Amino acid sequence: MGGQLGTFYRSLLGDPVRSIGSGYWEFGLTGGLRLGIFRPQPDQMERFQGATGGFCLCLEVMDLDQAIALVSDRGATLAGPVRIASHGREIDAIDPAGNRLILYEPQEPRKLAKS
């Protein structure tokens, strides 16, 4: 994962634990989970028509204001004001490649399941 997009996600998630070519990256998360981010191949693009950057990533955060400052500092652009949704406060941000992120702070913090 290179360039500005790679720098952005590595600064948020750390170094990928696995990558395949220049189109697939896997990040290790707590609890043994892995998050895969991929760039569709040309023959897969029809599945992603209408999406500006190809995907939308929803990130639950403990402190929305702190998360807004973090992604802004790393190069994301905020796409509107903070909204109040049924599950809590949220905001859209756009990563350096035009992919939409939704940062949300739940009304009531959830306990993470143990792996």
Coordinates of N, CA and C in Angstrom, one line a residue, residues 45-83:
M45 N -15.0 -4.1 -11.4 CA -15.4 -2.7 -11.2 C -16.9 -2.6 -11.3
E46 N -17.6 -3.4 -12.1 CA -19.1 -3.3 -12.2 C -19.7 -3.4 -10.9
R47 N -19.2 -4.3 -10.0 CA -19.8 -4.4 -8.7 C -19.7 -3.2 -7.8
F48 N -18.9 -2.2 -8.2 CA -18.6 -1.1 -7.4 C -19.1 0.2 -8.1
Q49 N -19.9 0.1 -9.1 CA -20.3 1.3 -9.8 C -21.0 2.3 -8.9
G50 N -20.8 3.6 -9.1 CA -21.5 4.6 -8.3 C -20.7 5.0 -7.0
A51 N -19.8 4.2 -6.6 CA -19.0 4.5 -5.4 C -17.8 5.3 -5.9
T52 N -17.6 6.4 -5.3 CA -16.5 7.3 -5.7 C -15.1 6.6 -5.5
G53 N -14.9 6.1 -4.3 CA -13.6 5.5 -4.0 C -13.6 4.0 -3.9
G54 N -14.8 3.4 -3.9 CA -14.8 1.9 -3.9 C -15.3 1.3 -2.7
F55 N -15.2 1.9 -1.5 CA -15.8 1.3 -0.3 C -16.1 2.4 0.7
C56 N -16.8 2.0 1.8 CA -17.1 2.8 2.9 C -16.7 2.0 4.1
L57 N -15.9 2.6 5.0 CA -15.5 1.9 6.2 C -16.1 2.6 7.4
C58 N -16.8 1.9 8.2 CA -17.4 2.4 9.5 C -16.5 2.1 10.6
L59 N -16.1 3.1 11.4 CA -15.2 2.9 12.5 C -15.8 3.4 13.8
E60 N -16.1 2.5 14.7 CA -16.6 2.9 16.0 C -15.4 3.4 16.8
V61 N -15.7 4.6 17.4 CA -14.6 5.2 18.2 C -15.2 5.5 19.6
M62 N -14.2 5.6 20.6 CA -14.6 6.0 21.9 C -14.9 7.4 22.1
D63 N -14.2 8.3 21.4 CA -14.3 9.7 21.5 C -14.3 10.3 20.1
L64 N -15.5 10.7 19.6 CA -15.6 11.2 18.3 C -14.8 12.5 18.0
D65 N -14.8 13.4 18.9 CA -14.0 14.6 18.7 C -12.5 14.3 18.6
Q66 N -12.0 13.4 19.3 CA -10.6 13.0 19.2 C -10.3 12.3 17.9
A67 N -11.3 11.4 17.5 CA -11.1 10.7 16.2 C -11.2 11.7 15.0
I68 N -12.0 12.7 15.1 CA -12.1 13.7 14.0 C -10.7 14.4 13.9
A69 N -10.1 14.8 15.0 CA -8.8 15.5 15.0 C -7.8 14.5 14.4
L70 N -7.8 13.3 14.8 CA -6.8 12.3 14.3 C -6.9 12.1 12.8
V71 N -8.1 11.8 12.3 CA -8.2 11.6 10.8 C -7.9 12.9 10.0
S72 N -8.3 14.0 10.5 CA -8.0 15.3 9.9 C -6.5 15.5 9.8
D73 N -5.9 15.3 10.9 CA -4.4 15.4 11.0 C -3.7 14.5 10.0
R74 N -4.3 13.4 9.7 CA -3.6 12.4 8.8 C -4.0 12.6 7.4
G75 N -4.8 13.5 7.0 CA -5.1 13.8 5.6 C -6.5 13.6 5.2
A76 N -7.5 13.2 6.0 CA -8.8 13.0 5.6 C -9.5 14.4 5.6
T77 N -10.6 14.5 4.8 CA -11.4 15.7 4.7 C -12.8 15.4 5.3
L78 N -13.3 16.2 6.1 CA -14.6 16.0 6.7 C -15.6 16.3 5.7
A79 N -16.7 15.5 5.7 CA -17.7 15.7 4.7 C -19.1 16.0 5.4
G80 N -19.1 17.2 6.0 CA -20.3 17.6 6.7 C -20.1 17.7 8.2
P81 N -21.2 18.1 8.8 CA -21.1 18.2 10.3 C -21.3 16.9 11.0
V82 N -21.1 16.9 12.3 CA -21.5 15.8 13.1 C -23.0 15.6 13.1
R83 N -23.5 14.4 13.0 CA -24.9 14.1 13.0 C -25.2 13.3 14.3

